[in-house]
Structure formats: C-alpha cells, structure tokens
Coordinates of C-alpha atoms and ligand atoms in Angstrom, one line a residue:
X1 CA -9.5 6.4 26.9
X2 CA -5.6 4.9 25.8
X3 CA -2.9 7.3 24.3
X4 CA -3.3 5.7 20.4
X5 CA -7.3 6.0 20.6
X6 CA -6.8 10.1 22.6
X7 CA -4.7 10.8 19.0
X8 CA -7.3 8.8 16.7
X9 CA -10.2 11.3 18.5
X10 CA -8.2 14.3 18.5
X11 CA -7.9 14.2 14.7
X12 CA -11.4 13.5 14.3
X13 CA -12.2 16.6 16.2
X14 CA -9.5 18.7 14.8
X15 CA -11.6 17.6 11.1
X16 CA -14.3 19.7 12.5
X17 CA -12.5 22.5 12.5
X18 CA -13.6 23.1 9.0
X19 CA -14.1 26.2 6.6
X20 CA -16.7 23.8 4.6
X21 CA -19.7 22.0 5.7
X22 CA -19.2 18.1 5.4
X23 CA -15.8 18.5 4.3
X24 CA -12.5 18.9 5.9
X25 CA -10.8 22.7 4.4
X26 CA -8.7 24.5 6.7
X27 CA -6.5 27.2 5.5
X28 CA -3.5 29.2 6.4
X29 CA -4.9 31.8 9.3
X30 CA -8.7 31.4 9.0
X31 CA -11.6 31.0 10.9
X32 CA -11.0 27.4 11.6
X33 CA -7.4 27.2 12.1
X34 CA -8.4 29.7 15.0
X35 CA -10.6 27.2 16.3
X36 CA -8.2 24.0 15.6
X37 CA -5.6 26.7 17.6
X38 CA -7.9 26.7 20.4
X39 CA -8.2 23.6 21.5
X40 CA -4.5 22.0 20.2
X41 CA -3.5 25.2 22.6
X42 CA -5.5 23.3 25.3
X43 CA -3.9 19.5 24.4
X44 CA 0.0 21.2 24.4
X45 CA -1.1 22.7 28.2
X46 CA -2.2 19.4 29.0
X47 CA 0.8 18.2 27.9
X48 CA 3.1 20.2 30.2
X49 CA 4.0 22.4 27.6
X50 CA 4.2 26.6 27.5
X51 CA 2.4 27.2 24.8
X52 CA 2.4 30.0 22.3
X53 CA 1.5 31.5 18.8
X54 CA 4.0 32.9 16.6
X55 CA 3.4 35.9 14.1
X56 CA 2.9 33.5 11.2
X57 CA 0.7 31.9 12.9
X58 CA 2.3 28.9 14.2
X59 CA 1.1 27.0 17.3
X60 CA 4.2 25.7 19.6
X61 CA 4.5 23.9 22.7
X62 CA 7.3 24.3 24.6
X63 CA 8.7 21.8 27.5
X64 CA 11.5 21.9 28.7
X65 CA 14.8 19.7 29.4
X66 CA 17.4 19.8 32.2
X67 CA 20.0 21.0 29.5
X68 CA 20.7 23.6 27.3
X69 CA 19.9 22.2 23.8
X70 CA 16.0 22.1 21.9
X71 CA 14.8 18.9 19.9
X72 CA 12.2 20.2 17.6
X73 CA 8.8 17.9 16.9
X74 CA 6.2 19.2 14.8
X75 CA 4.0 19.1 11.4
X76 CA 1.1 20.6 10.1
X77 CA -2.5 21.8 10.8
X78 CA -3.6 22.9 7.6
X79 CA -5.0 21.3 4.7
X80 CA -5.8 21.4 1.5
X81 CA -9.6 21.4 0.3
X82 CA -11.5 18.7 0.5
X83 CA -8.9 17.0 3.1
X84 CA -8.7 13.8 4.8
X85 CA -7.8 14.0 8.8
X86 CA -4.4 12.9 9.3
X87 CA -2.0 14.3 6.6
X88 CA -0.7 17.0 9.1
X89 CA -3.2 16.7 12.6
X90 CA -1.5 13.1 13.1
X91 CA 2.3 14.2 13.9
X92 CA 1.0 17.0 15.8
X93 CA -1.1 14.8 18.1
X94 CA 1.2 12.1 18.0
X95 CA 4.2 14.8 19.3
X96 CA 1.7 15.7 21.7
X97 CA 1.1 12.4 22.5
X98 CA 5.2 11.8 23.3
X99 CA 5.2 14.2 25.5
X100 CA 2.0 13.8 27.5
X101 CA 3.9 10.4 28.1
X102 CA 6.5 12.4 29.8
X103 CA 4.6 14.2 31.7
X104 CA 2.7 11.9 33.3
X105 CA 5.8 10.3 34.1
X106 CA 7.5 13.9 36.0
X107 CA 9.8 13.1 33.1
X108 CA 12.8 15.9 32.5
X109 CA 14.9 15.1 29.4
X110 CA 18.1 16.6 29.2
X111 CA 17.2 18.2 26.0
X112 CA 14.0 20.5 25.8
X113 CA 11.3 19.8 23.3
X114 CA 9.4 22.1 21.3
X115 CA 6.3 21.2 19.2
X116 CA 5.6 23.4 16.4
X117 CA 2.1 22.6 14.7
X118 CA 2.6 24.8 11.5
X119 CA 0.6 27.5 9.6
X120 CA 0.8 26.6 6.0
X121 CA 2.0 23.3 4.2
X122 CA 0.2 22.5 1.5
X123 CA -0.1 26.5 0.0
X124 CA -4.2 25.7 -0.2
X125 CA -4.9 29.6 0.4
X126 CA -2.0 31.7 -1.3
X127 CA -0.2 29.2 -3.5
X128 CA 3.1 29.3 -1.4
X129 CA 4.1 25.8 0.3
X130 CA 6.0 25.5 3.7
X131 CA 4.8 29.5 5.2
X132 CA 5.1 28.7 9.0
X133 CA 7.9 26.0 8.4
X134 CA 9.8 28.7 6.4
X135 CA 9.4 31.2 9.3
X136 CA 11.2 29.1 11.4
X137 CA 13.4 28.4 9.5
X138 CA 14.3 31.8 8.2
X139 CA 13.9 31.4 4.9
X140 CA 10.5 32.8 5.0
X141 CA 10.4 35.3 1.6
X142 CA 8.8 38.8 2.8
X143 CA 8.1 39.2 -0.9
X144 CA 5.3 36.4 -0.3
X145 CA 2.9 39.0 1.7
X146 CA 2.1 41.0 -1.2
X147 CA 0.3 37.5 -2.4
X148 CA -3.2 37.7 -2.5
X149 CA -5.9 34.7 -1.8
X150 CA -9.0 34.0 -3.8
X151 CA -10.7 37.0 -1.9
X152 CA -8.0 38.9 -2.6
X153 CA -7.5 39.4 0.5
X154 CA -3.2 40.0 1.0
X155 CA -1.4 37.1 3.0
X156 CA -0.3 40.4 5.1
X157 CA -3.7 41.3 6.1
X158 CA -5.0 37.5 6.6
X159 CA -1.8 37.6 9.2
X160 CA -3.2 40.3 10.9
X161 CA -6.3 39.4 11.3
X162 CA -4.8 36.7 12.6
X163 CA -3.1 38.1 15.5
X164 CA 0.4 38.3 14.1
X165 CA 2.6 41.0 12.8
X166 CA 3.3 40.3 9.6
X167 CA 6.7 42.6 9.8
X168 CA 8.1 40.9 12.0
X169 CA 7.8 37.2 10.8
X170 CA 11.8 37.8 10.8
X171 CA 11.3 36.9 15.0
X172 CA 10.0 33.6 14.1
X173 CA 13.4 32.6 13.6
X174 CA 14.2 29.9 15.8
X175 CA 16.9 31.7 18.4
X176 CA 16.0 29.1 21.2
X177 CA 19.7 27.5 21.1
X178 CA 21.7 24.5 19.8
X179 CA 19.1 22.2 17.8
X180 CA 19.6 17.8 18.3
X181 CA 17.7 18.3 15.4
X182 CA 13.6 18.2 13.8
X183 CA 11.7 15.3 13.8
X184 CA 8.2 15.1 12.4
X185 CA 5.7 11.6 12.2
X186 CA 3.2 12.0 9.1
X187 CA 1.0 9.3 7.1
X188 CA 2.8 7.9 4.7
X189 CA 0.2 8.6 1.8
X190 CA 1.4 5.6 -0.3
X191 CA 1.3 2.3 -0.5
X192 CA 4.5 1.2 -0.2
X193 CA 3.8 0.1 3.9
X194 CA 0.7 -1.1 3.4
X195 CA 2.5 -3.8 0.5
X196 CA 5.3 -4.7 3.2
X197 CA 2.4 -5.2 5.7
X198 CA 4.5 -2.8 8.3
X199 CA 3.3 -0.3 10.4
X200 CA 6.2 2.1 10.3
X201 CA 8.8 3.4 8.0
X202 CA 11.4 5.4 8.6
X203 CA 12.4 8.0 5.5
X204 CA 15.4 8.2 3.7
X205 CA 15.4 11.2 2.1
X206 CA 12.0 13.6 0.7
X207 CA 12.1 13.2 -3.1
X208 CA 12.8 16.2 -5.0
X209 CA 10.1 18.2 -7.1
X210 CA 9.8 20.3 -10.1
X211 CA 7.2 22.0 -11.0
X212 CA 6.6 23.7 -14.7
X213 CA 3.9 25.6 -16.3
X214 CA 3.6 24.6 -20.2
X215 CA 1.6 26.6 -22.7
X216 CA 0.6 25.4 -25.9
X217 CA -0.4 28.1 -28.7
X218 CA -3.0 27.6 -31.9
X219 CA -5.2 29.6 -33.0
X220 CA -9.1 29.9 -32.2
X221 CA -11.1 29.1 -35.1
X222 CA -15.1 28.3 -35.9
X223 CA -15.9 24.4 -34.6
X224 CA -17.8 24.0 -38.0
X225 CA -16.3 26.0 -40.4
X226 CA -12.6 25.1 -40.2
X227 CA -11.2 22.2 -42.0
X228 CA -9.4 19.6 -40.3
X229 CA -6.9 20.2 -42.4
X230 CA -6.6 23.8 -41.4
X231 CA -6.4 24.0 -37.8
X232 CA -3.8 24.9 -35.1
X233 CA -5.4 22.6 -32.1
X234 CA -3.8 23.4 -28.8
X235 CA -5.8 21.2 -26.7
X236 CA -4.9 18.1 -29.5
X237 CA -1.3 19.3 -28.8
X238 CA -1.7 19.5 -25.0
X239 CA -3.5 15.9 -25.3
X240 CA -0.5 14.1 -27.6
X241 CA 1.9 15.6 -24.5
X242 CA -0.6 14.5 -21.4
X243 CA 0.2 11.0 -22.7
X244 CA 3.6 11.3 -23.9
X245 CA 4.2 12.4 -19.8
X246 CA 2.3 9.5 -19.0
X247 CA 4.7 6.9 -20.9
X248 CA 7.6 9.0 -19.9
X249 CA 7.7 8.4 -16.5
X250 CA 6.2 4.8 -16.8
X251 CA 9.3 3.7 -18.1
X252 CA 11.8 5.4 -15.9
X253 CA 12.4 3.9 -12.4
X254 CA 11.7 5.9 -9.7
X255 CA 10.5 8.7 -11.7
X256 CA 6.7 10.1 -11.6
X257 CA 4.9 12.9 -13.7
X258 CA 1.9 14.4 -13.7
X259 CA -0.2 17.2 -15.1
X260 CA -3.1 17.9 -13.0
X261 CA -4.2 21.0 -14.0
X262 CA -5.3 22.0 -17.5
X263 CA -7.0 25.4 -18.5
X264 CA -8.2 25.7 -22.2
X265 CA -8.9 29.1 -24.2
X266 CA -11.1 30.1 -25.1
X267 CA -13.1 26.8 -23.3
X268 CA -15.8 26.7 -25.9
X269 CA -17.8 24.0 -27.1
X270 CA -17.9 25.4 -30.8
X271 CA -14.6 26.9 -31.0
X272 CA -11.4 25.2 -31.9
X273 CA -9.0 26.0 -29.0
X274 CA -6.4 28.6 -29.8
X275 CA -4.4 28.2 -25.9
X276 CA -3.8 25.3 -23.4
X277 CA -1.9 26.1 -20.2
X278 CA -1.0 23.4 -18.3
X279 CA 1.1 22.3 -14.7
X280 CA 3.4 19.5 -14.8
X281 CA 4.7 18.0 -11.8
X282 CA 8.2 15.9 -11.7
X283 CA 9.6 13.8 -9.0
X284 CA 12.2 11.5 -8.5
X285 CA 14.3 10.9 -5.4
X286 CA 17.9 11.6 -7.6
X287 CA 18.5 15.0 -8.1
X288 CA 20.1 14.5 -11.4
X289 CA 17.6 11.7 -12.7
X290 CA 14.8 14.8 -12.0
X291 CA 16.5 17.0 -13.7
X292 CA 16.9 15.1 -16.6
X293 CA 13.6 14.3 -17.6
X294 CA 12.3 17.6 -16.9
X295 CA 14.6 18.6 -19.4
X296 CA 13.8 15.9 -21.7
X297 CA 10.0 16.6 -21.1
X298 CA 10.2 20.2 -22.0
X299 CA 12.0 19.2 -25.3
X300 CA 8.8 16.8 -25.7
X301 CA 6.8 19.4 -25.5
X302 CA 9.1 21.7 -28.1
X303 CA 8.4 18.8 -30.7
X304 CA 4.9 17.9 -30.3
X305 CA 4.4 22.1 -31.2
X306 CA 6.4 22.2 -33.8
X307 CA 5.3 18.9 -35.2
X308 CA 1.8 20.7 -35.4
X309 CA 2.8 23.9 -36.1
X310 CA 1.9 25.5 -32.9
X311 CA 3.8 27.9 -30.6
X312 CA 5.2 26.6 -26.8
X313 CA 6.1 28.3 -24.5
X314 CA 8.0 27.1 -20.6
X315 CA 8.3 28.5 -17.1
X316 CA 9.8 26.7 -14.2
X317 CA 7.9 27.3 -10.9
X318 CA 9.5 25.8 -8.7
X319 CA 12.7 23.3 -8.6
X320 CA 13.3 21.7 -5.1
X321 CA 16.2 19.4 -4.3
X322 CA 16.1 16.2 -3.0
X323 CA 16.6 16.5 0.9
X324 CA 18.3 13.8 2.3
X325 CA 17.2 12.4 5.6
X326 CA 20.0 13.0 8.3
X327 CA 22.2 9.7 9.1
X328 CA 22.2 10.2 13.0
X329 CA 18.3 11.1 13.0
X330 CA 17.5 8.1 10.2
X331 CA 19.8 5.0 12.5
X332 CA 18.0 6.6 16.0
X333 CA 14.5 6.3 14.2
X334 CA 15.8 3.0 12.9
X335 CA 17.2 1.6 16.2
X336 CA 13.8 2.8 18.0
X337 CA 11.9 0.8 15.7
X338 CA 14.1 -2.6 16.1
X339 CA 13.7 -2.0 20.1
X340 CA 10.3 -2.1 19.8
X341 CA 10.8 -5.8 17.9
X342 CA 9.4 -4.5 14.6
X343 CA 11.5 -5.0 11.2
X344 CA 12.7 -1.9 9.8
X345 CA 11.9 -0.6 6.8
X346 CA 13.6 2.4 5.0
X347 CA 12.0 4.4 2.0
X348 CA 11.8 7.3 0.1
X349 CA 8.6 10.2 0.6
X350 CA 7.3 10.9 -2.8
X351 CA 5.6 13.4 -0.7
X352 CA 6.9 17.6 0.5
X353 CA 6.5 17.6 3.8
X354 CA 7.9 20.6 6.3
X355 CA 11.0 18.9 6.9
X356 CA 12.1 20.2 3.7
X357 CA 11.4 23.7 4.9
X358 CA 13.4 22.8 8.0
X359 CA 15.9 21.2 6.9
X360 CA 17.2 25.0 6.1
X361 CA 17.9 24.7 9.8
X362 CA 18.6 21.6 11.5
X363 CA 18.9 17.8 10.8
X364 CA 15.7 16.2 9.8
X365 CA 13.9 13.0 10.5
X366 CA 10.6 11.8 9.4
X367 CA 9.1 8.8 10.5
X368 CA 5.7 7.6 7.8
X369 CA 2.9 5.8 9.3
X370 CA 0.9 3.1 7.0
X371 CA -2.3 4.6 5.3
X372 CA -5.3 2.6 3.6
X373 CA -4.8 2.0 0.7
X374 CA -1.9 4.6 0.3
X375 CA -4.8 7.3 0.1
X376 CA -4.4 11.1 1.3
X377 CA -5.6 14.3 0.1
X378 CA -9.0 12.4 0.1
X379 CA -11.7 12.2 2.8
X380 CA -10.9 8.6 2.4
X381 CA -7.6 8.6 4.2
X382 CA -7.2 6.2 7.1
X383 CA -5.3 4.9 9.8
X384 CA -4.8 1.8 12.4
X385 CA -4.9 2.6 16.1
X386 CA -2.7 0.1 16.6
X387 CA -0.6 2.0 13.8
X388 CA -0.5 4.8 16.0
X389 CA -0.1 2.6 19.2
X390 CA 3.0 1.9 17.6
X391 CA 4.0 5.6 15.9
X392 CA 3.9 7.1 19.5
X393 CA 6.1 4.3 20.8
X394 CA 9.1 4.6 18.5
X395 CA 8.6 8.6 18.9
X396 CA 8.5 7.9 23.0
X397 CA 11.6 5.2 22.2
X398 CA 13.7 7.4 19.9
X399 CA 13.1 10.2 22.7
X400 CA 14.5 7.8 25.2
X401 CA 17.7 7.1 22.8
X402 CA 18.2 10.5 22.3
X403 CA 18.6 11.4 25.8
X404 CA 21.6 8.4 26.2
X405 CA 23.5 9.7 23.3
X406 CA 22.9 13.6 24.1
X407 CA 23.5 13.7 28.7
X408 CA 23.9 17.2 28.8
Ligands
ZN1 ZN1 0.8 16.7 4.8

C-alpha cells in the first residue's frame, strides 16, 4: 500500500478508538485514547522511532539525527464530541509517514526529529485547551489539575489513571537541547484552499481569539399574567444581541464573531426568561482589530441592556493574541511546495492549533491540507488521498531543505 493510502487508513482506524459507538469522541486520558496510543505507538516504532509517553499523556516518537539539534513535528490525537477523522490525526500520521520514508531509505538527517502526538488540544474533557502542547512548551498551569470533568473526576486523577504523574508534568517540558522549530500539518477547516483549487497552503499566522461570557439579567415572570409592556425579558435582549453580533462581524473585513452557547433560566415554556448567559467568540488575524471588535460588541450588549432596562455583566474567558508563523519556516515550507511544482499560497488560520502553545517554546510553521467543503469538527470531514500525498511530499522536501540549511 502507498504511504498516502496508509495515512488515510490510519486516520480511519483511529476513528474506531472512540468513547461513543457510531461516533468519534476521544477525550484526554480516556480509554479510547489508550487504544489510540497502542496502535500509534506501533506506527512510531515501525518508522524507526524510540517511543515514550510523557506525564501529561502525550505520545512521543524520537528519530535520531547525526547532529545536536531537533525538529519537532506533531498534532493532536484527542477530538471534539462527534468529530471527524482528520482534525489532529492527519498531522500525526503525515509526520510519521515522512519519518517512515527516511527510515525506509536508511537515512539520518543532521538533526533529530521528535514526533509529538498531543494529549489534548480541543479541551473537550476539562474545558482547558492545549494541555499536551502546553506541557511540552513549559506553560502548563498546575492549577488546571483541580479542574473536574462531567463525571466529577479531577484532571489530577485522570492523569494518574492514564499512567502519568500529575506532580511531574514540569518534567514534560522540552529539555532535549536546541530546536529548529515546530511544524504541524493540519486539515484547513475552512474553504480557502478548495476555492483556490490547491491541495496545500502555508500558514502565515494563526488568528488570535477572544472569548467572553455575557449574562443578561431581567426578571422571570408568569407568561400568562405579565403584560407585554411590563416584561424584562432577558432572552429577547439576548436575541437582539445575537443578531447584532452577526451584523457587526458581517460588515467588518477579516472579522468573525459567534454566539455558540446560550443558557436560558428558568427555561420553562410558561415563564418569561429571567436570565440568559451566552458565549461570545471573536477572531481576527489583527490583534488591534480583534480587541477593538470585542470592545464594540460588549458596548452593544450594554446598550441593549440599558435600552430594555435589564442588567448585563461580562467576563473575559480568554484572550489569545495572533501567533505569527516563523518567516524562516514559512519560506522553507513555501520553497518545498514550489519545488514540487505546486503554486504557493499563504493563508491565515482561523482555527487555533497546538502551534499556538508551541510558539512559547520555539518558532512554529504550519501546512494546511484542503478538506472537502471546508467542513471540520463534523463526521463529514474528508480529505483526498492525492492531497495527503502532496502533504507528505512537501513535508519530506521541507526536511531536505532544512538539512541543507542546518548541516551539523
Ligand atoms: Zn485540530
């Protein structure tokens, strides 16, 4: 079987390592992740790598080089609920394929390669993203160990049950000497490459994102006896806000904003809603633009509340700045694409990735692979075998070019 076909089959196999029958759900430190590790560990070994699992639960494969430096390649093995097959696993399996090619040819590069299959990027189990990559980058927050999952299990206990020592996560921080950078292959999760009819694209930057929680507080009242002009309906206010968010982002270049969660209290058919809590997610590749947009949208929420004589409170959940990819890795990846006779395109990634966390440790670069309809976080996620072939070839060429630039 050809390597691209093997990559596709491996992603399909990983899809069977799931916590839910008939769907792909693979949370941090779960039984499904344990099964994924068993098989991915075999693939790493077959490609000539020494394999180990670190404390936080990342699976790591090390391919010796002839020099002192190391290049990190990776992506994540966890998933969202009811996920697709490729978001995460594609990056891991393409990295393994590129190393497999070197191993099969009996080649060693002037630098070592460490393949990182991260334990948690999506944050499904504990609501805290990038657990695996933050551990490697040295930015893991020990306070997160007290977070609990839906079953009341703490992260500390989950890590212990998975075989790691939660008190030694600082040992997971990269300590293997000088790094040439971190490079991640990932499905695009957007429609740009498909629209341009290109198999792969080089990421210029990973767009920053801000998350806020907004609570409108009105007054719960009887749906039958409270006259319309006496109501302080929190949901009616929230509905206006949701539309305002859509309208604002729709008329601002490069901005996307989403209300994805809405909790209505008391949440009964015969009660005027007294309180609504909603999420606001704002993204733009420009930090100034994103910060300004968040401020404007929070202002709009305040105006709506004032006009309707209800209360509003807001809380910032997270604010991640835009992460620019390394100019050196961008140009090397671009040259690799060009050497294969393919047109080079650069694009910003609207989705967050492990590369965001890894940027605290080293320079980062990313290669995106076209996906069908730009669909991700969905069982319909799909990539073409031909595009996977291009991704493996580009990564292979990228390694050759790095070898020339970094002879030991
Ligand atoms: Zn991903």
